[in-house]
PDB file of C-alpha atoms in Angstrom:
ATOM      1  CA  ALA A 200     -12.672  -5.088 -10.746  1.00 67.00           C
ATOM      2  CA  PRO A 201     -10.623  -5.732  -7.571  1.00 75.00           C
ATOM      3  CA  ALA A 202      -7.876  -7.377  -9.654  1.00 79.00           C
ATOM      4  CA  ALA A 203      -7.787  -4.373 -11.987  1.00 82.00           C
ATOM      5  CA  VAL A 204      -7.497  -1.997  -9.029  1.00 82.00           C
ATOM      6  CA  VAL A 205      -4.621  -4.037  -7.575  1.00 80.00           C
ATOM      7  CA  GLY A 206      -2.911  -4.116 -10.980  1.00 84.00           C
ATOM      8  CA  LEU A 207      -3.216  -0.343 -11.399  1.00 86.00           C
ATOM      9  CA  TYR A 208      -1.899   0.143  -7.873  1.00 76.00           C
ATOM     10  CA  ILE A 209       1.168  -1.984  -8.583  1.00 76.00           C
ATOM     11  CA  ILE A 210       1.881  -0.166 -11.854  1.00 86.00           C
ATOM     12  CA  SER A 211       1.421   3.279 -10.321  1.00 84.00           C
ATOM     13  CA  SER A 212       3.589   2.356  -7.313  1.00 77.00           C
ATOM     14  CA  ALA A 213       6.399   1.159  -9.570  1.00 76.00           C
ATOM     15  CA  GLY A 214       6.120   4.310 -11.670  1.00 81.00           C
ATOM     16  CA  ASN A 215       6.134   6.470  -8.548  1.00 77.00           C
ATOM     17  CA  ALA A 216       9.316   4.779  -7.263  1.00 73.00           C
ATOM     18  CA  LEU A 217      11.003   5.277 -10.630  1.00 76.00           C
ATOM     19  CA  MET A 218      10.058   8.942 -10.866  1.00 78.00           C
ATOM     20  CA  PHE A 219      11.147   9.538  -7.265  1.00 73.00           C
ATOM     21  CA  LYS A 220      14.622   8.247  -8.068  1.00 70.00           C
ATOM     22  CA  ARG A 221      14.802  10.325 -11.245  1.00 75.00           C
ATOM     23  CA  MET A 222      13.767  13.385  -9.249  1.00 72.00           C
ATOM     24  CA  THR A 223      16.490  12.869  -6.617  1.00 68.00           C
ATOM     25  CA  ASP A 224      19.049  12.405  -9.398  1.00 71.00           C
ATOM     26  CA  VAL A 225      18.015  15.490 -11.368  1.00 72.00           C
ATOM     27  CA  TYR A 226      17.762  17.696  -8.297  1.00 68.00           C
ATOM     28  CA  GLU A 227      20.822  16.330  -6.531  1.00 68.00           C
ATOM     29  CA  GLY A 228      21.595  18.676  -3.683  1.00 67.00           C
ATOM     30  CA  SER A 229      18.067  20.105  -3.792  1.00 71.00           C
ATOM     31  CA  GLU A 230      16.058  16.890  -3.385  1.00 71.00           C
ATOM     32  CA  PHE A 231      14.261  18.174  -0.305  1.00 76.00           C
ATOM     33  CA  PHE A 232      12.940  21.274  -2.056  1.00 79.00           C
ATOM     34  CA  ALA A 233      11.776  19.229  -5.038  1.00 76.00           C
ATOM     35  CA  SER A 234       9.896  16.923  -2.689  1.00 77.00           C
ATOM     36  CA  GLN A 235       8.330  19.888  -0.890  1.00 84.00           C
ATOM     37  CA  TRP A 236       7.133  21.245  -4.226  1.00 84.00           C
ATOM     38  CA  ASN A 237       5.653  17.852  -5.073  1.00 81.00           C
ATOM     39  CA  VAL A 238       3.679  17.718  -1.806  1.00 87.00           C
ATOM     40  CA  LEU A 239       2.587  21.334  -2.236  1.00 90.00           C
ATOM     41  CA  LEU A 240       1.176  20.533  -5.683  1.00 89.00           C
ATOM     42  CA  TYR A 241      -0.809  17.664  -4.142  1.00 89.00           C
ATOM     43  CA  VAL A 242      -2.158  19.995  -1.455  1.00 93.00           C
ATOM     44  CA  VAL A 243      -3.302  22.471  -4.103  1.00 93.00           C
ATOM     45  CA  MET A 244      -5.094  19.786  -6.141  1.00 93.00           C
ATOM     46  CA  SER A 245      -6.673  18.021  -3.149  1.00 93.00           C
ATOM     47  CA  SER A 246      -7.752  21.370  -1.677  1.00 94.00           C
ATOM     48  CA  SER A 247      -9.872  21.967  -4.762  1.00 94.00           C
ATOM     49  CA  VAL A 248     -11.711  18.705  -4.064  1.00 93.00           C
ATOM     50  CA  VAL A 249     -12.234  19.631  -0.406  1.00 94.00           C
ATOM     51  CA  ALA A 250     -13.441  23.103  -1.405  1.00 94.00           C
ATOM     52  CA  SER A 251     -15.896  21.551  -3.860  1.00 94.00           C
ATOM     53  CA  LYS A 252     -17.296  19.247  -1.188  1.00 94.00           C
ATOM     54  CA  ALA A 253     -17.540  22.109   1.308  1.00 93.00           C
ATOM     55  CA  TRP A 254     -19.468  24.191  -1.245  1.00 93.00           C
ATOM     56  CA  ARG A 255     -21.891  21.367  -2.056  1.00 92.00           C
ATOM     57  CA  GLU A 256     -22.350  20.206   1.542  1.00 90.00           C
ATOM     58  CA  PRO A 257     -22.907  22.899   4.189  1.00 87.00           C
ATOM     59  CA  GLY A 258     -21.248  21.934   7.452  1.00 89.00           C
ATOM     60  CA  PHE A 259     -18.758  19.611   5.715  1.00 92.00           C
ATOM     61  CA  LEU A 260     -15.645  21.250   7.189  1.00 92.00           C
ATOM     62  CA  LYS A 261     -17.105  21.444  10.701  1.00 91.00           C
ATOM     63  CA  LYS A 262     -18.030  17.770  10.539  1.00 92.00           C
ATOM     64  CA  GLN A 263     -14.568  16.760   9.324  1.00 92.00           C
ATOM     65  CA  ARG A 264     -12.756  18.834  11.937  1.00 91.00           C
ATOM     66  CA  ALA A 265     -14.702  16.980  14.623  1.00 89.00           C
ATOM     67  CA  CYS A 266     -13.347  13.624  13.393  1.00 90.00           C
ATOM     68  CA  PHE A 267      -9.782  14.248  14.562  1.00 91.00           C
ATOM     69  CA  SER A 268      -8.112  16.213  17.335  1.00 90.00           C
ATOM     70  CA  ASN A 269      -5.434  18.777  16.532  1.00 91.00           C
ATOM     71  CA  THR A 270      -2.896  16.556  18.296  1.00 93.00           C
ATOM     72  CA  GLU A 271      -3.714  13.593  16.046  1.00 93.00           C
ATOM     73  CA  ILE A 272      -3.318  15.677  12.896  1.00 93.00           C
ATOM     74  CA  LEU A 273      -0.049  17.128  14.233  1.00 93.00           C
ATOM     75  CA  ILE A 274       1.446  13.699  14.987  1.00 94.00           C
ATOM     76  CA  MET A 275       0.517  12.405  11.520  1.00 93.00           C
ATOM     77  CA  GLY A 276       2.050  15.477   9.899  1.00 91.00           C
ATOM     78  CA  VAL A 277       5.286  15.263  11.910  1.00 93.00           C
ATOM     79  CA  LEU A 278       5.778  11.572  11.121  1.00 93.00           C
ATOM     80  CA  ASP A 279       5.155  12.063   7.395  1.00 91.00           C
ATOM     81  CA  ALA A 280       7.398  15.154   7.282  1.00 89.00           C
ATOM     82  CA  VAL A 281      10.336  13.412   8.975  1.00 90.00           C
ATOM     83  CA  SER A 282       9.962  10.375   6.715  1.00 90.00           C
ATOM     84  CA  SER A 283       9.891  12.604   3.625  1.00 85.00           C
ATOM     85  CA  VAL A 284      13.006  14.534   4.656  1.00 84.00           C
ATOM     86  CA  LEU A 285      15.037  11.383   5.368  1.00 88.00           C
ATOM     87  CA  SER A 286      13.920   9.714   2.140  1.00 85.00           C
ATOM     88  CA  CYS A 287      14.836  12.732   0.030  1.00 80.00           C
ATOM     89  CA  VAL A 288      18.191  13.358   1.686  1.00 81.00           C
ATOM     90  CA  GLY A 289      19.189   9.699   1.384  1.00 83.00           C
ATOM     91  CA  GLY A 290      17.541   9.151  -1.994  1.00 78.00           C
ATOM     92  CA  SER A 291      20.279  10.765  -4.061  1.00 75.00           C
ATOM     93  CA  GLY A 292      22.832   8.370  -2.575  1.00 81.00           C
ATOM     94  CA  THR A 293      20.743   5.245  -3.026  1.00 80.00           C
ATOM     95  CA  ALA A 294      20.267   3.413  -6.333  1.00 78.00           C
ATOM     96  CA  GLY A 295      16.705   2.895  -7.539  1.00 73.00           C
ATOM     97  CA  GLY A 296      16.860  -0.887  -7.133  1.00 73.00           C
ATOM     98  CA  VAL A 297      18.196  -0.570  -3.601  1.00 78.00           C
ATOM     99  CA  GLN A 298      15.487   1.977  -2.790  1.00 80.00           C
ATOM    100  CA  ASN A 299      12.874  -0.506  -3.910  1.00 76.00           C
ATOM    101  CA  VAL A 300      14.304  -3.236  -1.666  1.00 78.00           C
ATOM    102  CA  ILE A 301      14.543  -0.901   1.329  1.00 83.00           C
ATOM    103  CA  ASN A 302      10.994   0.340   0.786  1.00 83.00           C
ATOM    104  CA  GLN A 303       9.762  -3.225   1.214  1.00 81.00           C
ATOM    105  CA  THR A 304      10.971  -3.162   4.832  1.00 83.00           C
ATOM    106  CA  LEU A 305       7.958  -0.976   5.528  1.00 86.00           C
ATOM    107  CA  ILE A 306       5.988  -4.239   5.700  1.00 84.00           C
ATOM    108  CA  PRO A 307       7.976  -6.068   8.428  1.00 85.00           C
ATOM    109  CA  VAL A 308       8.638  -2.868  10.393  1.00 88.00           C
ATOM    110  CA  THR A 309       4.919  -2.031  10.367  1.00 90.00           C
ATOM    111  CA  LEU A 310       4.103  -5.573  11.481  1.00 87.00           C
ATOM    112  CA  LEU A 311       6.593  -5.323  14.340  1.00 88.00           C
ATOM    113  CA  MET A 312       5.280  -1.966  15.511  1.00 91.00           C
ATOM    114  CA  SER A 313       1.686  -3.205  15.224  1.00 90.00           C
ATOM    115  CA  ARG A 314       2.599  -6.130  17.457  1.00 88.00           C
ATOM    116  CA  PHE A 315       3.925  -3.846  20.198  1.00 87.00           C
ATOM    117  CA  TRP A 316       1.505  -0.904  19.967  1.00 88.00           C
ATOM    118  CA  LEU A 317      -1.694  -2.564  18.735  1.00 86.00           C
ATOM    119  CA  GLY A 318      -1.239  -6.098  20.071  1.00 84.00           C
ATOM    120  CA  ALA A 319      -1.660  -7.550  16.564  1.00 84.00           C
ATOM    121  CA  ARG A 320      -0.808 -11.216  16.009  1.00 86.00           C
ATOM    122  CA  TYR A 321       0.541 -12.852  12.855  1.00 83.00           C
ATOM    123  CA  SER A 322       0.895 -16.371  11.516  1.00 85.00           C
ATOM    124  CA  PRO A 323       4.307 -18.105  11.225  1.00 85.00           C
ATOM    125  CA  ARG A 324       4.168 -17.697   7.429  1.00 86.00           C
ATOM    126  CA  GLN A 325       3.644 -13.961   7.744  1.00 82.00           C
ATOM    127  CA  CYS A 326       6.577 -13.708  10.165  1.00 83.00           C
ATOM    128  CA  VAL A 327       8.860 -15.699   7.856  1.00 87.00           C
ATOM    129  CA  GLY A 328       7.891 -13.532   4.891  1.00 82.00           C
ATOM    130  CA  ALA A 329       8.544 -10.340   6.866  1.00 80.00           C
ATOM    131  CA  ALA A 330      11.920 -11.651   8.073  1.00 83.00           C
ATOM    132  CA  THR A 331      12.918 -12.537   4.492  1.00 84.00           C
ATOM    133  CA  ILE A 332      12.121  -9.011   3.301  1.00 79.00           C
ATOM    134  CA  LEU A 333      14.086  -7.495   6.170  1.00 77.00           C
ATOM    135  CA  ALA A 334      17.094  -9.740   5.526  1.00 81.00           C
ATOM    136  CA  GLY A 335      17.131  -8.725   1.852  1.00 76.00           C
ATOM    137  CA  ALA A 336      17.066  -5.048   2.754  1.00 73.00           C
ATOM    138  CA  LEU A 337      19.861  -5.424   5.298  1.00 73.00           C
ATOM    139  CA  TRP A 338      21.965  -7.180   2.664  1.00 75.00           C
ATOM    140  CA  ALA A 339      21.288  -4.360   0.175  1.00 67.00           C
ATOM    141  CA  VAL A 340      22.369  -1.688   2.667  1.00 65.00           C
ATOM    142  CA  ARG A 341      25.386  -3.727   3.807  1.00 67.00           C
ATOM    143  CA  SER A 342      26.632  -4.081   0.216  1.00 64.00           C
ATOM    144  CA  ALA A 343      26.069  -0.398  -0.587  1.00 58.00           C
ATOM    145  CA  GLY A 344      29.013   1.128  -2.391  1.00 55.00           C
ATOM    146  CA  ALA A 345      30.370  -2.217  -3.555  1.00 56.00           C
ATOM    147  CA  SER A 346      31.695  -2.619  -7.091  1.00 50.00           C
ATOM    148  CA  GLY A 347      28.942  -2.312  -9.657  1.00 52.00           C
ATOM    149  CA  ASP A 348      26.830  -0.173  -7.313  1.00 57.00           C
ATOM    150  CA  ALA A 349      28.716   3.116  -7.321  1.00 58.00           C
ATOM    151  CA  SER A 350      25.486   5.130  -7.226  1.00 70.00           C
ATOM    152  CA  THR A 351      24.728   3.838  -3.733  1.00 77.00           C
ATOM    153  CA  THR A 352      26.643   4.975  -0.676  1.00 81.00           C
ATOM    154  CA  PHE A 353      26.396   3.481   2.795  1.00 82.00           C
ATOM    155  CA  THR A 354      25.456   6.858   4.260  1.00 85.00           C
ATOM    156  CA  GLY A 355      22.770   7.464   1.650  1.00 85.00           C
ATOM    157  CA  ALA A 356      21.269   3.989   2.068  1.00 84.00           C
ATOM    158  CA  THR A 357      21.317   4.311   5.857  1.00 88.00           C
ATOM    159  CA  ILE A 358      19.561   7.695   5.852  1.00 89.00           C
ATOM    160  CA  PHE A 359      17.020   6.418   3.323  1.00 88.00           C
ATOM    161  CA  SER A 360      16.412   3.359   5.537  1.00 88.00           C
ATOM    162  CA  LEU A 361      15.825   5.511   8.622  1.00 92.00           C
ATOM    163  CA  GLY A 362      12.952   7.144   6.738  1.00 92.00           C
ATOM    164  CA  ILE A 363      11.092   3.837   6.974  1.00 92.00           C
ATOM    165  CA  LEU A 364      10.728   4.110  10.772  1.00 94.00           C
ATOM    166  CA  PRO A 365       8.495   7.230  10.967  1.00 94.00           C
ATOM    167  CA  SER A 366       6.588   6.033   7.899  1.00 92.00           C
ATOM    168  CA  ALA A 367       5.845   2.670   9.525  1.00 93.00           C
ATOM    169  CA  TYR A 368       4.797   4.253  12.805  1.00 94.00           C
ATOM    170  CA  SER A 369       2.600   6.676  10.877  1.00 93.00           C
ATOM    171  CA  ASN A 370       0.715   3.680   9.454  1.00 90.00           C
ATOM    172  CA  VAL A 371       0.355   2.154  12.918  1.00 93.00           C
ATOM    173  CA  TYR A 372      -0.725   5.422  14.508  1.00 94.00           C
ATOM    174  CA  LYS A 373      -3.352   6.045  11.840  1.00 91.00           C
ATOM    175  CA  GLU A 374      -4.712   2.520  12.313  1.00 90.00           C
ATOM    176  CA  LYS A 375      -4.899   3.144  16.053  1.00 91.00           C
ATOM    177  CA  VAL A 376      -6.787   6.413  15.531  1.00 91.00           C
ATOM    178  CA  PHE A 377      -9.234   4.854  13.060  1.00 90.00           C
ATOM    179  CA  SER A 378      -9.885   1.786  15.223  1.00 88.00           C
ATOM    180  CA  ALA A 379     -10.578   3.931  18.299  1.00 85.00           C
ATOM    181  CA  SER A 380     -13.051   6.335  16.735  1.00 83.00           C
ATOM    182  CA  ALA A 381     -16.120   5.759  14.595  1.00 84.00           C
ATOM    183  CA  ASP A 382     -15.972   9.413  13.545  1.00 83.00           C
ATOM    184  CA  ALA A 383     -12.433   8.935  12.235  1.00 85.00           C
ATOM    185  CA  ARG A 384     -13.499   5.898  10.218  1.00 86.00           C
ATOM    186  CA  SER A 385     -16.274   7.918   8.588  1.00 87.00           C
ATOM    187  CA  SER A 386     -14.016  10.888   7.778  1.00 90.00           C
ATOM    188  CA  ASP A 387     -13.373  12.112   4.254  1.00 91.00           C
ATOM    189  CA  VAL A 388     -10.048  10.862   2.867  1.00 90.00           C
ATOM    190  CA  TYR A 389      -9.452  14.050   0.877  1.00 92.00           C
ATOM    191  CA  TYR A 390      -9.901  16.250   3.927  1.00 94.00           C
ATOM    192  CA  LEU A 391      -7.522  14.141   6.028  1.00 92.00           C
ATOM    193  CA  THR A 392      -4.780  13.872   3.413  1.00 93.00           C
ATOM    194  CA  THR A 393      -5.030  17.586   2.598  1.00 94.00           C
ATOM    195  CA  ALA A 394      -4.753  18.573   6.263  1.00 93.00           C
ATOM    196  CA  VAL A 395      -1.829  16.219   6.941  1.00 93.00           C
ATOM    197  CA  SER A 396       0.005  17.095   3.707  1.00 92.00           C
ATOM    198  CA  GLY A 397      -0.456  20.825   4.284  1.00 92.00           C
ATOM    199  CA  LEU A 398       1.030  20.461   7.751  1.00 92.00           C
ATOM    200  CA  GLN A 399       3.827  18.349   6.260  1.00 90.00           C
ATOM    201  CA  VAL A 400       4.773  21.209   3.925  1.00 89.00           C
ATOM    202  CA  LEU A 401       4.813  23.685   6.809  1.00 90.00           C
ATOM    203  CA  LEU A 402       6.913  21.413   9.025  1.00 88.00           C
ATOM    204  CA  GLY A 403       9.258  20.761   6.108  1.00 83.00           C
ATOM    205  CA  VAL A 404       9.944  24.468   5.796  1.00 82.00           C
ATOM    206  CA  LEU A 405      10.760  24.607   9.522  1.00 82.00           C
ATOM    207  CA  MET A 406      13.206  21.717   9.052  1.00 77.00           C
ATOM    208  CA  VAL A 407      15.250  23.519   6.386  1.00 73.00           C
ATOM    209  CA  PRO A 408      17.866  24.795   8.897  1.00 70.00           C
ATOM    210  CA  LEU A 409      18.563  21.162   9.852  1.00 64.00           C
ATOM    211  CA  LEU A 410      19.581  20.187   6.293  1.00 63.00           C
TER     212      LEU A 410
END
C-alpha cells in the first residue's frame, strides 16, 4: 500500500507539473488569473468537505479555529500567495523541463532553512544530494535562452526560481507550527488547506496592481 501511494503521488505530481506548464502557455499574459481560478476551484471543493464535517460534528469549526492563531494562518497564506504569483508570472517564460529542475531546488532550500530556523541536522549524503540538485538548477537557469531552449528566458527562469523561496519557508514555518502545538498536529487537513487557500485567493486579488 505505501508503495502504491508513493507511485500515485509521483504520477500525479508529474501530471500536475505538465498541466501547470500547459496552463501558463495557453493563458500567456493571464497566467496569474488562471492560477487564481484554479485555487478558487479548490477552495470551493474543499469547503464542501469542511461544511459536511461541520454538519456531522457539532463544534467542529470552533475546535479547528482553536488549533491555529489568526497570525499563523495569515503568514501561511501570504507565503503561498507570493509563491503562486512568482511561479505564474515566471512560468510562461520557463520551459517545462527547466521548471521541473527548478522545482527540485525546493528540497535543498527547505533543508537549508530548516537548519537555520529549526536547528535540523543532516547527514553528509543528504547534503551532497541537496547540493547536486541545487547545482543542476543553477545550470538550468544560467543556460536559459540558449540555442535549443528559446521558450525559456533568463528573466522568466529567475522569477520562477524566486517563487521557491516563499514556498520553502512556508514548509518550514508549517513544520514549526505543528511541532510546537499538539492542537495543530491534531487539526483537520481540509480545514487548514481551505482556510489558507481562501486567504491566498484574497491576497492574490490584492496583488493584482503589482502585476
